[in-house]
Short mmCIF file of C-alpha atoms and ligand atoms in Angstrom, two decimals:
data_model
loop_
_atom_site.label_atom_id
_atom_site.label_comp_id
_atom_site.label_asym_id
_atom_site.label_seq_id
_atom_site.Cartn_x
_atom_site.Cartn_y
_atom_site.Cartn_z
CA UNK A 1 58.72 254.54 74.94
CA UNK A 2 61.09 257.50 74.70
CA UNK A 3 62.85 258.97 71.64
CA UNK A 4 65.79 256.55 71.93
CA UNK A 5 63.51 253.50 71.82
CA UNK A 6 62.36 254.66 68.40
CA UNK A 7 65.82 255.49 67.14
CA UNK A 8 67.76 252.44 68.46
CA UNK A 9 66.43 249.91 65.90
CA UNK A 10 67.60 252.16 63.04
CA UNK A 11 70.88 250.55 62.11
CA UNK A 12 73.48 251.63 59.56
CA UNK A 13 72.03 249.06 57.16
CA UNK A 14 68.56 250.57 57.43
CA UNK A 15 69.93 254.05 56.65
CA UNK A 16 71.88 252.71 53.69
CA UNK A 17 68.81 250.89 52.40
CA UNK A 18 66.66 253.98 52.84
CA UNK A 19 69.18 256.10 50.95
CA UNK A 20 69.34 253.55 48.15
CA UNK A 21 65.54 253.60 47.81
CA UNK A 22 65.60 257.41 47.71
CA UNK A 23 68.29 257.58 45.02
CA UNK A 24 66.66 254.88 42.95
CA UNK A 25 63.32 256.74 43.01
CA UNK A 26 65.12 259.96 42.06
CA UNK A 27 66.93 258.18 39.24
CA UNK A 28 63.61 256.81 37.94
CA UNK A 29 61.88 260.19 38.27
CA UNK A 30 64.52 262.01 36.25
CA UNK A 31 63.76 259.91 33.18
CA UNK A 32 60.39 261.64 33.09
CA UNK A 33 62.25 264.79 31.95
CA UNK A 34 63.42 262.97 28.81
CA UNK A 35 60.09 261.35 28.04
CA UNK A 36 58.05 264.48 28.83
CA UNK A 37 60.36 266.69 26.78
CA UNK A 38 60.31 264.32 23.80
CA UNK A 39 56.51 264.25 23.68
CA UNK A 40 56.08 267.97 24.37
CA UNK A 41 58.79 268.98 21.90
CA UNK A 42 57.27 266.85 19.16
CA UNK A 43 53.81 268.23 19.87
CA UNK A 44 54.76 271.88 20.33
CA UNK A 45 57.67 272.70 18.02
CA UNK A 46 57.70 273.48 14.29
CA UNK A 47 53.91 273.54 13.87
CA UNK A 48 52.73 274.77 10.51
CA UNK A 49 51.35 278.31 10.34
CA UNK A 50 47.60 278.01 9.62
CA UNK A 51 46.65 278.67 6.01
CA UNK A 52 43.78 280.94 7.04
CA UNK A 53 44.83 283.91 9.15
CA UNK A 54 42.64 286.20 11.29
CA UNK A 55 41.22 289.25 9.47
CA UNK A 56 43.34 291.62 11.51
CA UNK A 57 46.62 291.10 13.29
CA UNK A 58 47.73 293.34 16.17
CA UNK A 59 50.73 295.63 15.79
CA UNK A 60 53.91 294.69 17.64
CA UNK A 61 56.68 296.93 18.98
CA UNK A 62 60.01 295.10 18.87
CA UNK A 63 62.64 296.29 21.33
CA UNK A 64 66.21 295.49 20.35
CA UNK A 65 68.69 296.32 23.14
CA UNK A 66 72.09 296.66 21.49
CA UNK A 67 75.57 296.80 22.97
CA UNK A 68 78.47 296.77 20.57
CA UNK A 69 78.98 295.11 17.21
CA UNK A 70 80.01 291.59 16.34
CA UNK A 71 80.54 289.87 13.01
CA UNK A 72 76.89 288.77 12.74
CA UNK A 73 75.07 291.84 14.00
CA UNK A 74 74.20 293.19 10.56
CA UNK A 75 72.84 289.85 9.31
CA UNK A 76 70.95 289.21 12.53
CA UNK A 77 69.30 292.63 12.58
CA UNK A 78 68.48 292.48 8.89
CA UNK A 79 66.19 289.51 9.50
CA UNK A 80 63.91 291.87 11.48
CA UNK A 81 63.54 294.17 8.48
CA UNK A 82 62.08 291.43 6.31
CA UNK A 83 59.54 289.84 8.65
CA UNK A 84 56.40 288.44 7.13
CA UNK A 85 54.08 290.49 9.35
CA UNK A 86 51.85 293.43 8.44
CA UNK A 87 52.30 295.88 11.32
CA UNK A 88 55.34 296.23 13.51
CA UNK A 89 57.91 298.77 14.58
CA UNK A 90 61.57 298.24 15.38
CA UNK A 91 62.98 300.17 18.33
CA UNK A 92 66.75 299.86 18.49
CA UNK A 93 67.91 300.83 21.97
CA UNK A 94 71.53 301.90 22.28
CA UNK A 95 72.86 303.10 25.60
CA UNK A 96 76.16 304.60 24.63
CA UNK A 97 76.28 307.29 21.96
CA UNK A 98 79.69 306.12 20.73
CA UNK A 99 78.45 302.55 20.27
CA UNK A 100 79.31 301.39 16.70
CA UNK A 101 76.01 299.46 16.64
CA UNK A 102 74.44 302.81 15.62
CA UNK A 103 76.22 302.69 12.27
CA UNK A 104 74.99 299.18 11.60
CA UNK A 105 71.39 300.11 12.39
CA UNK A 106 71.58 303.32 10.36
CA UNK A 107 72.73 301.48 7.27
CA UNK A 108 69.84 299.01 7.63
CA UNK A 109 67.31 301.81 8.11
CA UNK A 110 68.63 303.38 4.90
CA UNK A 111 68.41 300.06 3.08
CA UNK A 112 64.81 299.46 4.20
CA UNK A 113 63.17 302.92 4.31
CA UNK A 114 59.65 301.48 4.31
CA UNK A 115 60.17 299.62 7.58
CA UNK A 116 59.05 301.53 10.67
CA UNK A 117 62.36 301.59 12.56
CA UNK A 118 64.26 304.03 14.72
CA UNK A 119 67.12 304.37 17.12
CA UNK A 120 66.61 305.37 20.76
CA UNK A 121 69.77 306.40 22.34
CA UNK A 122 70.86 306.86 25.94
CA UNK A 123 68.45 304.57 27.76
CA UNK A 124 67.12 305.56 31.16
CA UNK A 125 68.54 304.56 34.52
CA UNK A 126 65.59 303.04 36.38
CA UNK A 127 67.50 300.38 38.32
CA UNK A 128 70.43 298.01 38.20
CA UNK A 129 69.65 295.73 35.24
CA UNK A 130 71.57 297.29 32.31
CA UNK A 131 69.43 295.61 29.68
CA UNK A 132 66.29 297.15 31.18
CA UNK A 133 67.95 300.55 31.56
CA UNK A 134 68.91 300.35 27.91
CA UNK A 135 65.42 299.32 26.77
CA UNK A 136 63.51 301.91 28.82
CA UNK A 137 63.70 304.64 26.18
CA UNK A 138 62.16 302.25 23.65
CA UNK A 139 59.64 300.78 26.06
CA UNK A 140 58.24 304.22 26.88
CA UNK A 141 57.50 305.04 23.25
CA UNK A 142 56.09 301.68 22.09
CA UNK A 143 53.21 302.34 19.70
CA UNK A 144 51.51 299.02 20.15
CA UNK A 145 49.96 297.10 23.04
CA UNK A 146 52.03 294.05 22.24
CA UNK A 147 55.75 294.37 22.59
CA UNK A 148 58.64 292.04 22.15
CA UNK A 149 62.04 291.94 23.78
CA UNK A 150 64.56 290.54 21.36
CA UNK A 151 68.26 290.28 22.18
CA UNK A 152 70.89 291.51 19.76
CA UNK A 153 72.24 288.07 18.89
CA UNK A 154 68.93 286.61 17.69
CA UNK A 155 68.19 285.88 14.07
CA UNK A 156 64.52 285.57 13.10
CA UNK A 157 62.87 283.55 10.39
CA UNK A 158 60.31 285.57 8.39
CA UNK A 159 57.27 283.75 9.85
CA UNK A 160 58.36 283.68 13.48
CA UNK A 161 56.67 286.90 14.57
CA UNK A 162 53.41 285.77 12.97
CA UNK A 163 53.69 282.42 14.72
CA UNK A 164 54.25 284.12 18.08
CA UNK A 165 51.24 286.42 17.67
CA UNK A 166 49.05 283.49 16.64
CA UNK A 167 50.06 281.72 19.87
CA UNK A 168 48.93 284.68 21.94
CA UNK A 169 45.42 283.45 22.70
CA UNK A 170 43.09 285.49 24.91
CA UNK A 171 44.33 283.87 28.13
CA UNK A 172 48.02 284.02 27.21
CA UNK A 173 50.04 286.98 28.48
CA UNK A 174 53.52 286.12 27.26
CA UNK A 175 54.97 284.00 24.47
CA UNK A 176 58.66 283.14 24.50
CA UNK A 177 60.92 281.21 22.18
CA UNK A 178 62.87 278.26 23.53
CA UNK A 179 66.58 279.13 23.19
CA UNK A 180 68.51 277.30 20.48
CA UNK A 181 71.17 278.33 17.97
CA UNK A 182 71.02 278.84 14.22
CA UNK A 183 72.96 276.72 11.75
CA UNK A 184 76.09 278.72 11.26
CA UNK A 185 77.55 279.18 7.82
CA UNK A 186 80.90 280.45 9.12
CA UNK A 187 81.57 277.58 11.55
CA UNK A 188 82.99 279.06 14.72
CA UNK A 189 84.54 275.74 15.63
CA UNK A 190 84.03 273.57 18.68
CA UNK A 191 82.41 276.28 20.81
CA UNK A 192 79.51 276.70 18.39
CA UNK A 193 78.98 272.92 18.27
CA UNK A 194 79.10 272.79 22.05
CA UNK A 195 76.59 275.62 22.31
CA UNK A 196 74.22 273.92 19.89
CA UNK A 197 74.53 270.56 21.60
CA UNK A 198 73.88 272.16 25.00
CA UNK A 199 70.81 274.11 23.86
CA UNK A 200 69.59 271.14 21.83
CA UNK A 201 69.91 268.52 24.58
CA UNK A 202 70.05 269.17 28.33
CA UNK A 203 68.72 272.73 28.14
CA UNK A 204 65.93 271.79 25.73
CA UNK A 205 64.95 268.84 27.89
CA UNK A 206 64.59 270.96 31.02
CA UNK A 207 62.97 273.89 29.23
CA UNK A 208 60.42 271.76 27.39
CA UNK A 209 59.48 269.56 30.31
CA UNK A 210 59.18 272.41 32.82
CA UNK A 211 57.07 274.37 30.34
CA UNK A 212 54.87 271.33 29.81
CA UNK A 213 54.35 271.21 33.58
CA UNK A 214 53.66 274.94 33.71
CA UNK A 215 56.79 275.66 35.80
CA UNK A 216 58.22 279.10 35.09
CA UNK A 217 61.66 278.83 33.49
CA UNK A 218 61.43 281.67 30.99
CA UNK A 219 64.58 282.90 29.33
CA UNK A 220 63.91 286.31 27.86
CA UNK A 221 66.12 286.48 24.81
CA UNK A 222 63.03 286.53 22.58
CA UNK A 223 59.67 287.05 24.22
CA UNK A 224 56.48 288.88 23.40
CA UNK A 225 54.03 290.18 25.97
CA UNK A 226 51.00 292.37 26.68
CA UNK A 227 52.12 295.80 27.76
CA UNK A 228 48.97 296.58 29.75
CA UNK A 229 49.52 293.55 31.99
CA UNK A 230 53.16 294.43 32.55
CA UNK A 231 52.07 297.97 33.42
CA UNK A 232 49.75 296.52 36.11
CA UNK A 233 52.84 294.87 37.56
CA UNK A 234 54.68 298.21 37.66
CA UNK A 235 56.01 298.30 34.10
CA UNK A 236 59.43 297.26 32.88
CA UNK A 237 61.16 299.41 35.47
CA UNK A 238 59.72 297.32 38.30
CA UNK A 239 62.04 294.48 37.20
CA UNK A 240 65.23 296.51 37.02
CA UNK A 241 66.21 295.38 40.52
CA UNK A 242 66.76 291.87 39.19
CA UNK A 243 69.31 290.61 36.68
CA UNK A 244 67.02 287.72 35.76
CA UNK A 245 64.27 290.10 34.69
CA UNK A 246 63.01 287.48 32.24
CA UNK A 247 62.06 285.02 34.98
CA UNK A 248 60.43 287.65 37.20
CA UNK A 249 58.46 289.22 34.33
CA UNK A 250 57.04 285.82 33.42
CA UNK A 251 56.22 285.21 37.09
CA UNK A 252 54.31 288.51 37.22
CA UNK A 253 52.13 287.27 34.33
CA UNK A 254 51.54 283.92 36.02
CA UNK A 255 50.71 285.59 39.35
CA UNK A 256 47.99 287.57 37.58
CA UNK A 257 46.42 284.45 36.13
CA UNK A 258 47.85 284.75 32.61
CA UNK A 259 49.44 281.85 30.78
CA UNK A 260 53.06 281.98 29.66
CA UNK A 261 53.83 279.68 26.75
CA UNK A 262 56.49 278.79 24.24
CA UNK A 263 56.04 279.38 20.52
CA UNK A 264 56.61 276.88 17.73
CA UNK A 265 59.99 278.12 16.60
CA UNK A 266 63.12 278.09 18.76
CA UNK A 267 65.10 281.32 19.21
CA UNK A 268 68.03 281.21 16.81
CA UNK A 269 71.02 282.62 18.66
CA UNK A 270 73.79 283.70 16.34
CA UNK A 271 76.48 285.53 18.28
CA UNK A 272 79.44 286.52 16.16
CA UNK A 273 81.95 285.76 18.85
CA UNK A 274 82.36 282.48 20.60
CA UNK A 275 84.73 280.54 22.78
CA UNK A 276 84.37 277.58 25.08
CA UNK A 277 85.24 279.69 28.12
CA UNK A 278 82.82 282.44 27.05
CA UNK A 279 80.05 279.87 26.71
CA UNK A 280 80.87 278.34 30.09
CA UNK A 281 81.00 281.75 31.78
CA UNK A 282 77.54 282.50 30.45
CA UNK A 283 76.23 279.22 31.91
CA UNK A 284 77.90 280.00 35.23
CA UNK A 285 76.25 283.44 35.21
CA UNK A 286 72.85 281.92 34.47
CA UNK A 287 73.42 279.30 37.17
CA UNK A 288 74.14 282.02 39.72
CA UNK A 289 70.90 283.78 38.75
CA UNK A 290 68.88 280.59 39.19
CA UNK A 291 70.51 279.71 42.51
CA UNK A 292 69.91 283.19 43.89
CA UNK A 293 66.23 283.33 42.94
CA UNK A 294 65.36 279.65 43.51
CA UNK A 295 67.75 278.35 46.21
CA UNK A 296 66.32 274.81 45.95
CA UNK A 297 67.97 274.63 42.53
CA UNK A 298 71.37 274.54 44.26
CA UNK A 299 70.55 270.99 45.29
CA UNK A 300 68.19 269.89 42.54
CA UNK A 301 70.38 270.78 39.58
CA UNK A 302 73.54 268.87 40.55
CA UNK A 303 71.44 265.82 41.42
CA UNK A 304 69.70 265.95 38.05
CA UNK A 305 73.03 265.92 36.19
CA UNK A 306 73.54 262.88 33.92
CA UNK A 307 76.76 261.64 35.56
CA UNK A 308 75.77 262.37 39.17
CA UNK A 309 72.37 260.78 38.64
CA UNK A 310 74.00 257.82 36.91
CA UNK A 311 76.37 257.24 39.82
CA UNK A 312 73.51 257.52 42.31
CA UNK A 313 71.35 255.20 40.22
CA UNK A 314 74.16 252.64 39.81
CA UNK A 315 74.99 252.64 43.50
CA UNK A 316 71.36 252.31 44.56
CA UNK A 317 70.69 249.54 42.01
CA UNK A 318 73.75 247.64 43.29
CA UNK A 319 72.54 247.93 46.90
CA UNK A 320 68.89 247.13 46.18
CA UNK A 321 69.16 244.50 43.45
CA UNK A 322 72.68 243.21 43.88
CA UNK A 323 73.58 243.93 40.24
CA UNK A 324 76.78 245.35 38.75
CA UNK A 325 76.89 249.09 39.38
CA UNK A 326 79.38 249.60 36.55
CA UNK A 327 77.21 247.84 33.96
CA UNK A 328 74.19 249.78 35.22
CA UNK A 329 76.09 253.05 34.90
CA UNK A 330 77.11 252.43 31.28
CA UNK A 331 73.61 251.39 30.24
CA UNK A 332 72.35 254.57 31.95
CA UNK A 333 74.90 256.68 30.07
CA UNK A 334 74.08 255.15 26.70
CA UNK A 335 70.32 255.47 27.14
CA UNK A 336 70.64 259.06 28.39
CA UNK A 337 72.81 259.89 25.38
CA UNK A 338 70.35 258.33 22.91
CA UNK A 339 67.40 260.20 24.40
CA UNK A 340 69.40 263.45 24.33
CA UNK A 341 70.14 262.79 20.67
CA UNK A 342 66.41 262.34 19.97
CA UNK A 343 65.62 265.65 21.66
CA UNK A 344 68.36 267.27 19.61
CA UNK A 345 66.78 265.95 16.39
CA UNK A 346 63.43 267.43 17.42
CA UNK A 347 65.03 270.81 18.16
CA UNK A 348 67.02 270.78 14.93
CA UNK A 349 64.12 269.61 12.73
CA UNK A 350 66.41 269.09 9.77
CA UNK A 351 69.85 267.82 8.81
CA UNK A 352 72.69 268.34 11.26
CA UNK A 353 75.40 270.78 10.21
CA UNK A 354 78.17 268.79 11.91
CA UNK A 355 79.06 265.13 12.12
CA UNK A 356 77.70 262.58 14.58
CA UNK A 357 81.24 262.17 15.88
CA UNK A 358 81.39 265.88 16.70
CA UNK A 359 78.02 265.56 18.42
CA UNK A 360 79.35 262.72 20.61
CA UNK A 361 82.50 264.65 21.52
CA UNK A 362 80.59 267.85 22.35
CA UNK A 363 78.00 265.89 24.35
CA UNK A 364 80.67 264.10 26.39
CA UNK A 365 82.59 267.31 26.97
CA UNK A 366 79.39 269.05 28.13
CA UNK A 367 78.42 266.26 30.51
CA UNK A 368 81.90 265.98 32.05
CA UNK A 369 82.22 269.75 32.56
CA UNK A 370 78.63 270.32 33.66
CA UNK A 371 79.17 269.61 37.33
CA UNK A 372 82.13 272.03 37.46
CA UNK A 373 79.97 274.76 35.94
CA UNK A 374 77.29 274.15 38.57
CA UNK A 375 79.87 274.10 41.37
CA UNK A 376 81.38 277.35 40.09
CA UNK A 377 77.91 278.89 40.16
CA UNK A 378 77.39 277.60 43.73
CA UNK A 379 80.46 279.21 45.24
CA UNK A 380 80.07 282.85 44.30
CA UNK A 381 77.31 285.40 44.11
CA UNK A 382 79.30 287.85 42.03
CA UNK A 383 78.16 288.05 38.43
CA UNK A 384 80.04 289.58 35.53
CA UNK A 385 77.72 290.65 32.69
CA UNK A 386 79.40 292.33 29.77
CA UNK A 387 81.52 295.13 31.29
CA UNK A 388 79.78 295.25 34.68
CA UNK A 389 80.01 293.32 37.92
CA UNK A 390 77.04 292.66 40.20
CA UNK A 391 76.39 290.94 43.50
CA UNK A 392 73.29 288.78 43.77
CA UNK A 393 71.24 288.81 46.93
CA UNK A 394 68.89 286.15 48.22
CA UNK A 395 65.75 286.12 46.11
CA UNK A 396 67.48 287.36 42.99
CA UNK A 397 67.71 291.06 43.83
CA UNK A 398 71.00 292.47 42.66
CA UNK A 399 73.36 295.30 43.47
CA UNK A 400 75.99 296.78 41.23
CA UNK A 401 79.58 296.53 42.40
CA UNK A 402 81.81 299.52 42.02
CA UNK A 403 85.21 298.74 40.60
CA UNK A 404 87.82 298.35 43.34
CA UNK A 405 89.63 295.41 44.90
CA UNK A 406 87.75 295.35 48.23
CA UNK A 407 84.40 294.91 46.54
CA UNK A 408 85.40 291.59 45.01
CA UNK A 409 86.16 289.69 48.20
CA UNK A 410 83.67 286.80 48.26
C1 LIG B 1 66.08 266.35 42.42
C2 LIG B 1 65.98 267.07 41.20
C3 LIG B 1 64.74 267.02 40.41
C4 LIG B 1 64.44 268.21 39.57
C5 LIG B 1 65.50 268.63 38.69
C6 LIG B 1 65.24 269.92 38.05
C7 LIG B 1 66.43 270.40 37.36
C8 LIG B 1 66.19 271.55 36.46
C9 LIG B 1 65.85 272.78 37.13
C10 LIG B 1 66.00 273.99 36.60
C11 LIG B 1 66.66 274.26 35.37
C12 LIG B 1 65.87 275.19 34.52
C13 LIG B 1 66.59 275.42 33.27
C14 LIG B 1 65.84 276.30 32.34
C15 LIG B 1 66.75 277.15 31.57
C16 LIG B 1 67.28 278.28 32.34
C17 LIG B 1 68.27 279.11 31.62
C18 LIG B 1 68.55 280.29 32.50
O1 LIG B 1 69.17 280.11 33.50
N1 LIG B 1 68.05 281.46 32.12
C19 LIG B 1 68.18 282.64 32.95
C20 LIG B 1 68.80 283.79 32.17
O2 LIG B 1 68.04 284.16 31.09
C21 LIG B 1 66.79 283.00 33.46
O3 LIG B 1 66.82 284.16 34.18
C22 LIG B 1 66.27 281.86 34.29
C23 LIG B 1 65.13 281.29 34.09
C24 LIG B 1 64.65 280.01 34.71
C25 LIG B 1 64.86 279.76 36.14
C26 LIG B 1 64.14 278.50 36.54
C27 LIG B 1 64.22 278.21 37.96
C28 LIG B 1 63.09 277.38 38.49
C29 LIG B 1 63.16 275.95 38.15
C30 LIG B 1 62.35 275.17 39.09
C31 LIG B 1 62.55 273.72 38.90
C32 LIG B 1 61.51 272.91 39.57
C33 LIG B 1 61.62 271.48 39.20
C34 LIG B 1 60.38 270.75 39.44
C35 LIG B 1 60.42 269.38 38.87
C36 LIG B 1 59.15 268.70 38.82
O1 LIG B 2 74.88 296.03 29.72
C1 LIG B 2 74.12 295.42 28.94
C2 LIG B 2 74.15 294.03 28.80
C3 LIG B 2 73.31 293.44 27.89
N1 LIG B 2 72.45 294.17 27.16
C4 LIG B 2 71.58 293.54 26.17
O2 LIG B 2 70.94 292.43 26.75
C5 LIG B 2 70.80 291.40 25.78
C6 LIG B 2 71.34 290.08 26.34
O3 LIG B 2 72.70 290.22 26.62
P1 LIG B 2 73.75 289.02 26.53
O4 LIG B 2 73.65 288.44 25.19
O5 LIG B 2 75.05 289.54 27.01
O6 LIG B 2 73.28 288.05 27.68
P2 LIG B 2 72.46 286.70 27.72
O7 LIG B 2 72.12 286.15 26.39
O8 LIG B 2 73.14 285.82 28.65
O9 LIG B 2 71.12 287.26 28.33
C7 LIG B 2 70.19 286.44 28.99
O10 LIG B 2 70.49 286.35 30.37
C8 LIG B 2 70.21 287.39 31.21
C9 LIG B 2 68.79 287.85 31.04
O11 LIG B 2 68.58 289.01 31.79
C10 LIG B 2 68.48 288.11 29.60
O12 LIG B 2 67.14 288.50 29.43
C11 LIG B 2 68.76 286.93 28.80
O13 LIG B 2 68.48 287.17 27.45
C12 LIG B 2 71.53 291.86 24.53
O14 LIG B 2 70.62 292.29 23.57
C13 LIG B 2 72.40 292.99 25.01
O15 LIG B 2 72.64 293.96 24.03
C14 LIG B 2 72.37 295.56 27.31
O16 LIG B 2 71.56 296.21 26.66
N2 LIG B 2 73.21 296.15 28.21
#
């Protein structure tokens, strides 16, 4: 028997049937994300702080990389001055000496003179990643063995630092907060609802389930780690060649046998500016980072999308079981929506600050636009982050692009 004798019996029908089995298995598998995330979220999030605390708690150096001022910066930073934790220092890193963020920090330092806080200005150019360059001056003078990277738009509850330290068991190297958003008092409109629905549904589902499986998907907007372990990996500067330093730092801990875990409380993002296009651009930027460092995600992510997966599931169910694809698709959509809503309730852990109708609209908008965001991330490797443009290389390494028209040809 030669090759053709094996291939000849494979008819178009067999291929179609095989594809249908594949898509139906994929469709079934993707429900495990919902179920896994629901169980893990319920088990992991919003745990009570133990009544009895250890006799001594380690000091923590908190690095706050700042760039510019927005309407919430003062309120966000103030939450770090009133943490319920005995020993910590605040290191505000500001790259540009004319940055108005300095004034905001100065007024807080004056208001809370007893808090160990200072400004480190100028950063240090150790690589491409501007956040790392900015933080270097703070990183080098950290007093404590534990340090935390905390982005400028994060608001902290008084007990969160304590909770994070308590999660740092002997075998844990890094603790990070799952990204979410705070309940805004000054409603920013649809974009803030969209952001909350995104971080409370699809993002939470992936983040929780992958963490439950031990898959690295660390977003570094609020993470605490052991400095000595990071030093073994070359220190913070070793990650300045990547834009997704958060992912690679966590990987360095995992590679050395340390655990990387999420804490009980989600990170409360509270940016003072917001627009639908700004939110979408951020997701496109993150998508480009993921696709550059984990190329398999280029295929996996679109296929795991609610609508794409629903269409694949409906088609395969129609082929395999001779049932109505349309009916299957709508049942899929409704069930997916309800499970997303349950995950949202777990993330929110309290009353919603907008109506159920607004939730439905934001959820539908997010799902319909999701595939376009992924496709936009697929087609270009150029990333705009704040004022700078970068080009991503295979594996996640990045190079800065000088301004000039020729550089932007894709
Ligand atoms: C056929 C498909 C089946 C699997 C579908 C998996 C779909 C989800 C995959 C990845 C999404 C991860 C989302 C986590 C949030 C990421 C937010 C983000 O982009 N943050 C960046 C900026 O801060 C940060 O640098 C990136 C961190 C995470 C990157 C994660 C990439 C690896 C994911 C590997 C997925 C393996 C799936 C295995 C399923 C059993
Ligand atoms: O040029 C810059 C850009 C950003 N930053 C700081 O980096 C932090 C995050 O910046 P943004 O809010 O613009 O970006 P994101 O929230 O999307 O960041 C996220 O994605 C990229 C990762 O590298 C980050 O670790 C993650 O937090 C802020 O504290 C910001 O002040 C700088 O210090 N310099």
